């Protein structure tokens, strides 16, 4: 089973750490602040007070044996960069780092982060799309051109098949899944029907998704 080390247990880091632990994974949390460490002691596998910029401390904690490292130090950009670099140099396969801004993100990628997240920016995008189009339930930007969107089916789509609706041709959308109550139809085909209350998970170009938002 995968083991996770979360460095920096602020709002973002502690939320990632608690969730992974609830999902049944082993989670080591490290933070420089003793109070924060105490407050998480019962919510994750191990919570340790340490300065993660100290390579020897990380070695002593056996951090190199973890499969995934999550660096969620935000304000102190220098420490975030240093810790990401140390984790990659130790050989951790997958390191995710949280960035404050684009430049910080670029540096994190350059020094070897496998994935960089911008929680505030990404959440802002998702909330904004949900506000302008109430049938857009979730919005994940894949790149500046493409996104994945979770949307409620439009009434004019009910009881029609994906083939009849020509989703790709008419809307530029690829339907990846249809959620119907508890059921999920993965990779639906041209013969699959859309029913009232269905939620579609689609991938498409942002310009096509924007057109969809204007239909609401
Ligand atoms: P969030 O938005 O997730 O609350 P933030 O972006 O405001 O966080 P910070 O508060 O700067 O980020 O950092 C998150 C956590 O990282 C804090 O709890 C802080 O104590 C911890 N931290 C900062 N530097 C280090 C370090 N060198 N080693 C370990 N933990 C650190």
Short mmCIF file of C-alpha atoms and ligand atoms in Angstrom, two decimals:
data_model
loop_
_atom_site.label_atom_id
_atom_site.label_comp_id
_atom_site.label_asym_id
_atom_site.label_seq_id
_atom_site.Cartn_x
_atom_site.Cartn_y
_atom_site.Cartn_z
CA UNK A 1 0.00 0.00 0.00
CA UNK A 2 1.22 3.48 -0.85
CA UNK A 3 2.74 5.58 1.92
CA UNK A 4 2.48 9.35 1.96
CA UNK A 5 4.58 12.03 3.61
CA UNK A 6 2.99 15.46 3.93
CA UNK A 7 5.30 18.35 4.70
CA UNK A 8 3.67 21.52 5.99
CA UNK A 9 0.41 20.89 7.81
CA UNK A 10 -1.40 24.18 7.20
CA UNK A 11 -4.98 24.20 5.93
CA UNK A 12 -4.09 22.49 2.64
CA UNK A 13 -1.53 20.00 3.93
CA UNK A 14 -3.60 18.94 6.93
CA UNK A 15 -6.65 18.44 4.74
CA UNK A 16 -4.68 16.22 2.32
CA UNK A 17 -3.12 14.30 5.24
CA UNK A 18 -6.40 13.69 7.11
CA UNK A 19 -8.19 12.60 3.94
CA UNK A 20 -5.46 10.13 2.95
CA UNK A 21 -5.49 8.69 6.48
CA UNK A 22 -9.30 8.35 6.43
CA UNK A 23 -8.94 6.51 3.13
CA UNK A 24 -6.79 3.97 4.96
CA UNK A 25 -3.28 5.05 3.94
CA UNK A 26 -0.19 5.51 6.08
CA UNK A 27 0.53 9.19 6.47
CA UNK A 28 3.54 10.85 8.04
CA UNK A 29 2.94 14.56 8.64
CA UNK A 30 5.82 16.94 9.31
CA UNK A 31 5.52 20.53 10.45
CA UNK A 32 7.89 22.96 12.10
CA UNK A 33 5.15 24.15 14.43
CA UNK A 34 4.68 21.94 17.52
CA UNK A 35 1.10 23.10 18.19
CA UNK A 36 0.02 22.15 14.68
CA UNK A 37 1.69 18.76 15.06
CA UNK A 38 -0.14 18.16 18.38
CA UNK A 39 -3.48 19.08 16.88
CA UNK A 40 -3.08 16.43 14.18
CA UNK A 41 -1.55 13.70 16.34
CA UNK A 42 -4.75 11.61 16.46
CA UNK A 43 -5.83 12.24 12.87
CA UNK A 44 -2.90 10.74 10.93
CA UNK A 45 -0.49 7.80 11.36
CA UNK A 46 2.46 9.88 12.66
CA UNK A 47 2.83 13.62 13.16
CA UNK A 48 6.33 14.90 13.77
CA UNK A 49 7.71 18.32 14.62
CA UNK A 50 10.75 19.07 12.47
CA UNK A 51 12.27 21.61 10.12
CA UNK A 52 11.90 19.85 6.78
CA UNK A 53 14.62 21.96 5.16
CA UNK A 54 17.12 19.94 7.21
CA UNK A 55 18.06 17.02 5.00
CA UNK A 56 19.54 14.98 7.86
CA UNK A 57 16.30 15.20 9.83
CA UNK A 58 14.32 13.95 6.83
CA UNK A 59 16.80 11.09 6.41
CA UNK A 60 16.51 10.17 10.09
CA UNK A 61 12.73 10.09 9.73
CA UNK A 62 13.05 7.59 6.88
CA UNK A 63 11.35 9.90 4.44
CA UNK A 64 13.15 8.28 1.49
CA UNK A 65 11.01 5.15 1.93
CA UNK A 66 7.78 6.96 1.15
CA UNK A 67 6.12 6.60 -2.26
CA UNK A 68 4.60 10.04 -2.48
CA UNK A 69 5.66 13.38 -0.99
CA UNK A 70 3.31 16.35 -0.71
CA UNK A 71 5.01 19.69 -0.08
CA UNK A 72 2.42 22.09 1.22
CA UNK A 73 4.57 24.89 2.59
CA UNK A 74 3.12 28.03 1.06
CA UNK A 75 4.33 31.38 2.26
CA UNK A 76 7.97 30.43 2.69
CA UNK A 77 8.76 29.88 -0.99
CA UNK A 78 12.42 29.24 -0.34
CA UNK A 79 11.65 26.39 2.07
CA UNK A 80 9.05 24.92 -0.29
CA UNK A 81 11.64 24.81 -3.11
CA UNK A 82 14.36 23.40 -0.88
CA UNK A 83 12.15 20.65 0.53
CA UNK A 84 10.88 19.67 -2.94
CA UNK A 85 14.47 19.42 -4.15
CA UNK A 86 15.53 17.32 -1.14
CA UNK A 87 12.61 14.91 -1.62
CA UNK A 88 13.43 14.41 -5.31
CA UNK A 89 17.13 13.97 -4.58
CA UNK A 90 16.27 11.35 -1.96
CA UNK A 91 14.56 9.42 -4.71
CA UNK A 92 10.88 9.84 -3.84
CA UNK A 93 9.10 8.81 -7.02
CA UNK A 94 6.19 11.22 -6.97
CA UNK A 95 6.37 14.67 -5.41
CA UNK A 96 3.44 17.08 -5.48
CA UNK A 97 4.11 20.65 -4.42
CA UNK A 98 1.77 23.52 -3.71
CA UNK A 99 2.64 26.81 -5.40
CA UNK A 100 1.76 30.35 -4.44
CA UNK A 101 2.02 31.77 -7.96
CA UNK A 102 3.08 30.94 -11.52
CA UNK A 103 6.74 31.72 -11.02
CA UNK A 104 6.90 29.56 -7.89
CA UNK A 105 5.17 26.80 -9.86
CA UNK A 106 7.68 27.05 -12.72
CA UNK A 107 10.61 26.74 -10.34
CA UNK A 108 9.02 23.72 -8.65
CA UNK A 109 8.65 21.96 -12.01
CA UNK A 110 12.22 22.87 -13.00
CA UNK A 111 13.67 21.28 -9.89
CA UNK A 112 11.75 18.06 -10.47
CA UNK A 113 8.28 18.29 -8.90
CA UNK A 114 6.06 15.78 -10.68
CA UNK A 115 2.96 17.84 -10.17
CA UNK A 116 2.32 21.38 -8.97
CA UNK A 117 -1.02 22.50 -7.59
CA UNK A 118 -2.38 26.00 -7.11
CA UNK A 119 -5.27 25.40 -4.68
CA UNK A 120 -6.54 28.96 -4.37
CA UNK A 121 -6.35 29.67 -8.10
CA UNK A 122 -7.91 26.35 -9.11
CA UNK A 123 -10.72 26.63 -6.58
CA UNK A 124 -11.41 30.19 -7.77
CA UNK A 125 -11.80 28.93 -11.36
CA UNK A 126 -14.14 26.14 -10.24
CA UNK A 127 -16.33 28.38 -8.10
CA UNK A 128 -16.58 31.01 -10.87
CA UNK A 129 -17.70 28.46 -13.47
CA UNK A 130 -20.27 27.05 -11.09
CA UNK A 131 -21.59 30.56 -10.40
CA UNK A 132 -22.12 31.57 -14.01
CA UNK A 133 -23.61 28.25 -15.08
CA UNK A 134 -25.49 26.49 -12.30
CA UNK A 135 -25.57 23.19 -14.21
CA UNK A 136 -21.75 23.09 -14.23
CA UNK A 137 -21.08 21.17 -11.01
CA UNK A 138 -17.33 20.90 -11.26
CA UNK A 139 -14.61 22.19 -13.50
CA UNK A 140 -11.04 20.94 -13.71
CA UNK A 141 -8.63 22.76 -15.99
CA UNK A 142 -6.33 20.23 -17.69
CA UNK A 143 -4.37 22.79 -19.68
CA UNK A 144 -5.00 26.34 -20.89
CA UNK A 145 -7.06 24.80 -23.74
CA UNK A 146 -8.80 21.76 -22.30
CA UNK A 147 -10.94 21.04 -19.26
CA UNK A 148 -12.99 18.28 -17.69
CA UNK A 149 -16.45 19.36 -16.62
CA UNK A 150 -19.18 17.69 -14.62
CA UNK A 151 -22.55 18.97 -15.75
CA UNK A 152 -26.24 18.25 -15.30
CA UNK A 153 -27.81 17.05 -18.53
CA UNK A 154 -29.89 19.68 -20.33
CA UNK A 155 -33.65 18.80 -20.56
CA UNK A 156 -33.42 18.77 -24.37
CA UNK A 157 -30.95 15.88 -24.08
CA UNK A 158 -33.28 13.61 -22.05
CA UNK A 159 -34.16 10.25 -23.62
CA UNK A 160 -31.80 10.73 -26.51
CA UNK A 161 -28.69 8.68 -27.20
CA UNK A 162 -25.23 10.18 -27.38
CA UNK A 163 -25.21 9.16 -31.03
CA UNK A 164 -28.44 11.06 -31.74
CA UNK A 165 -27.15 14.12 -29.96
CA UNK A 166 -23.84 13.98 -31.87
CA UNK A 167 -22.05 15.26 -28.78
CA UNK A 168 -18.68 15.47 -30.47
CA UNK A 169 -19.85 17.13 -33.65
CA UNK A 170 -22.49 19.47 -32.20
CA UNK A 171 -20.89 20.38 -28.89
CA UNK A 172 -17.22 19.38 -29.25
CA UNK A 173 -17.56 17.25 -26.12
CA UNK A 174 -16.33 13.75 -25.36
CA UNK A 175 -18.49 12.09 -22.72
CA UNK A 176 -16.25 10.10 -20.37
CA UNK A 177 -18.92 8.98 -17.94
CA UNK A 178 -22.60 9.29 -17.10
CA UNK A 179 -23.52 9.36 -13.43
CA UNK A 180 -27.04 8.12 -12.73
CA UNK A 181 -27.77 8.05 -9.01
CA UNK A 182 -25.35 5.56 -7.52
CA UNK A 183 -24.47 4.08 -10.94
CA UNK A 184 -21.72 5.25 -13.22
CA UNK A 185 -21.60 4.34 -16.90
CA UNK A 186 -17.93 4.60 -17.82
CA UNK A 187 -16.97 5.32 -21.45
CA UNK A 188 -20.56 5.38 -22.69
CA UNK A 189 -21.15 4.56 -26.34
CA UNK A 190 -23.28 6.07 -29.09
CA UNK A 191 -26.25 3.87 -28.03
CA UNK A 192 -26.30 5.01 -24.41
CA UNK A 193 -29.27 7.18 -23.44
CA UNK A 194 -29.25 10.33 -21.36
CA UNK A 195 -31.95 10.35 -18.70
CA UNK A 196 -33.45 13.08 -16.58
CA UNK A 197 -31.16 13.85 -13.64
CA UNK A 198 -28.05 12.41 -15.29
CA UNK A 199 -24.71 14.04 -14.62
CA UNK A 200 -22.23 13.92 -17.47
CA UNK A 201 -18.47 13.99 -17.06
CA UNK A 202 -17.09 15.46 -20.28
CA UNK A 203 -13.75 16.54 -21.62
CA UNK A 204 -13.52 19.27 -24.23
CA UNK A 205 -11.89 22.44 -25.40
CA UNK A 206 -12.48 25.43 -23.17
CA UNK A 207 -14.02 27.40 -26.04
CA UNK A 208 -16.67 24.66 -26.48
CA UNK A 209 -17.32 24.43 -22.76
CA UNK A 210 -17.80 28.19 -22.63
CA UNK A 211 -20.47 27.91 -25.35
CA UNK A 212 -22.23 25.37 -23.20
CA UNK A 213 -22.22 27.72 -20.22
CA UNK A 214 -23.93 30.36 -22.33
CA UNK A 215 -26.77 27.92 -23.12
CA UNK A 216 -27.91 27.93 -19.50
P1 LIG B 1 -2.36 26.88 4.02
O1 LIG B 1 -2.98 27.80 3.02
O2 LIG B 1 -2.32 25.45 3.58
O3 LIG B 1 -2.88 27.02 5.41
P2 LIG B 1 -0.05 28.50 3.65
O4 LIG B 1 -0.01 28.56 2.17
O5 LIG B 1 -0.50 29.71 4.39
O6 LIG B 1 -0.85 27.24 4.12
P3 LIG B 1 2.14 28.26 5.35
O7 LIG B 1 1.24 28.57 6.51
O8 LIG B 1 3.24 29.18 5.04
O9 LIG B 1 1.35 28.01 4.05
O10 LIG B 1 2.77 26.81 5.55
C1 LIG B 1 2.03 25.69 5.80
C2 LIG B 1 2.63 24.94 6.97
O11 LIG B 1 4.00 24.62 6.69
C3 LIG B 1 2.62 25.71 8.28
O12 LIG B 1 1.92 24.95 9.24
C4 LIG B 1 4.09 25.86 8.64
O13 LIG B 1 4.33 25.71 10.03
C5 LIG B 1 4.74 24.73 7.87
N1 LIG B 1 6.15 24.96 7.57
C6 LIG B 1 6.72 26.11 7.09
N2 LIG B 1 8.05 25.95 6.93
C7 LIG B 1 8.35 24.68 7.31
C8 LIG B 1 9.53 23.90 7.36
N3 LIG B 1 10.72 24.40 7.02
N4 LIG B 1 9.44 22.61 7.80
C9 LIG B 1 8.27 22.08 8.17
N5 LIG B 1 7.12 22.75 8.13
C10 LIG B 1 7.14 24.04 7.71
#
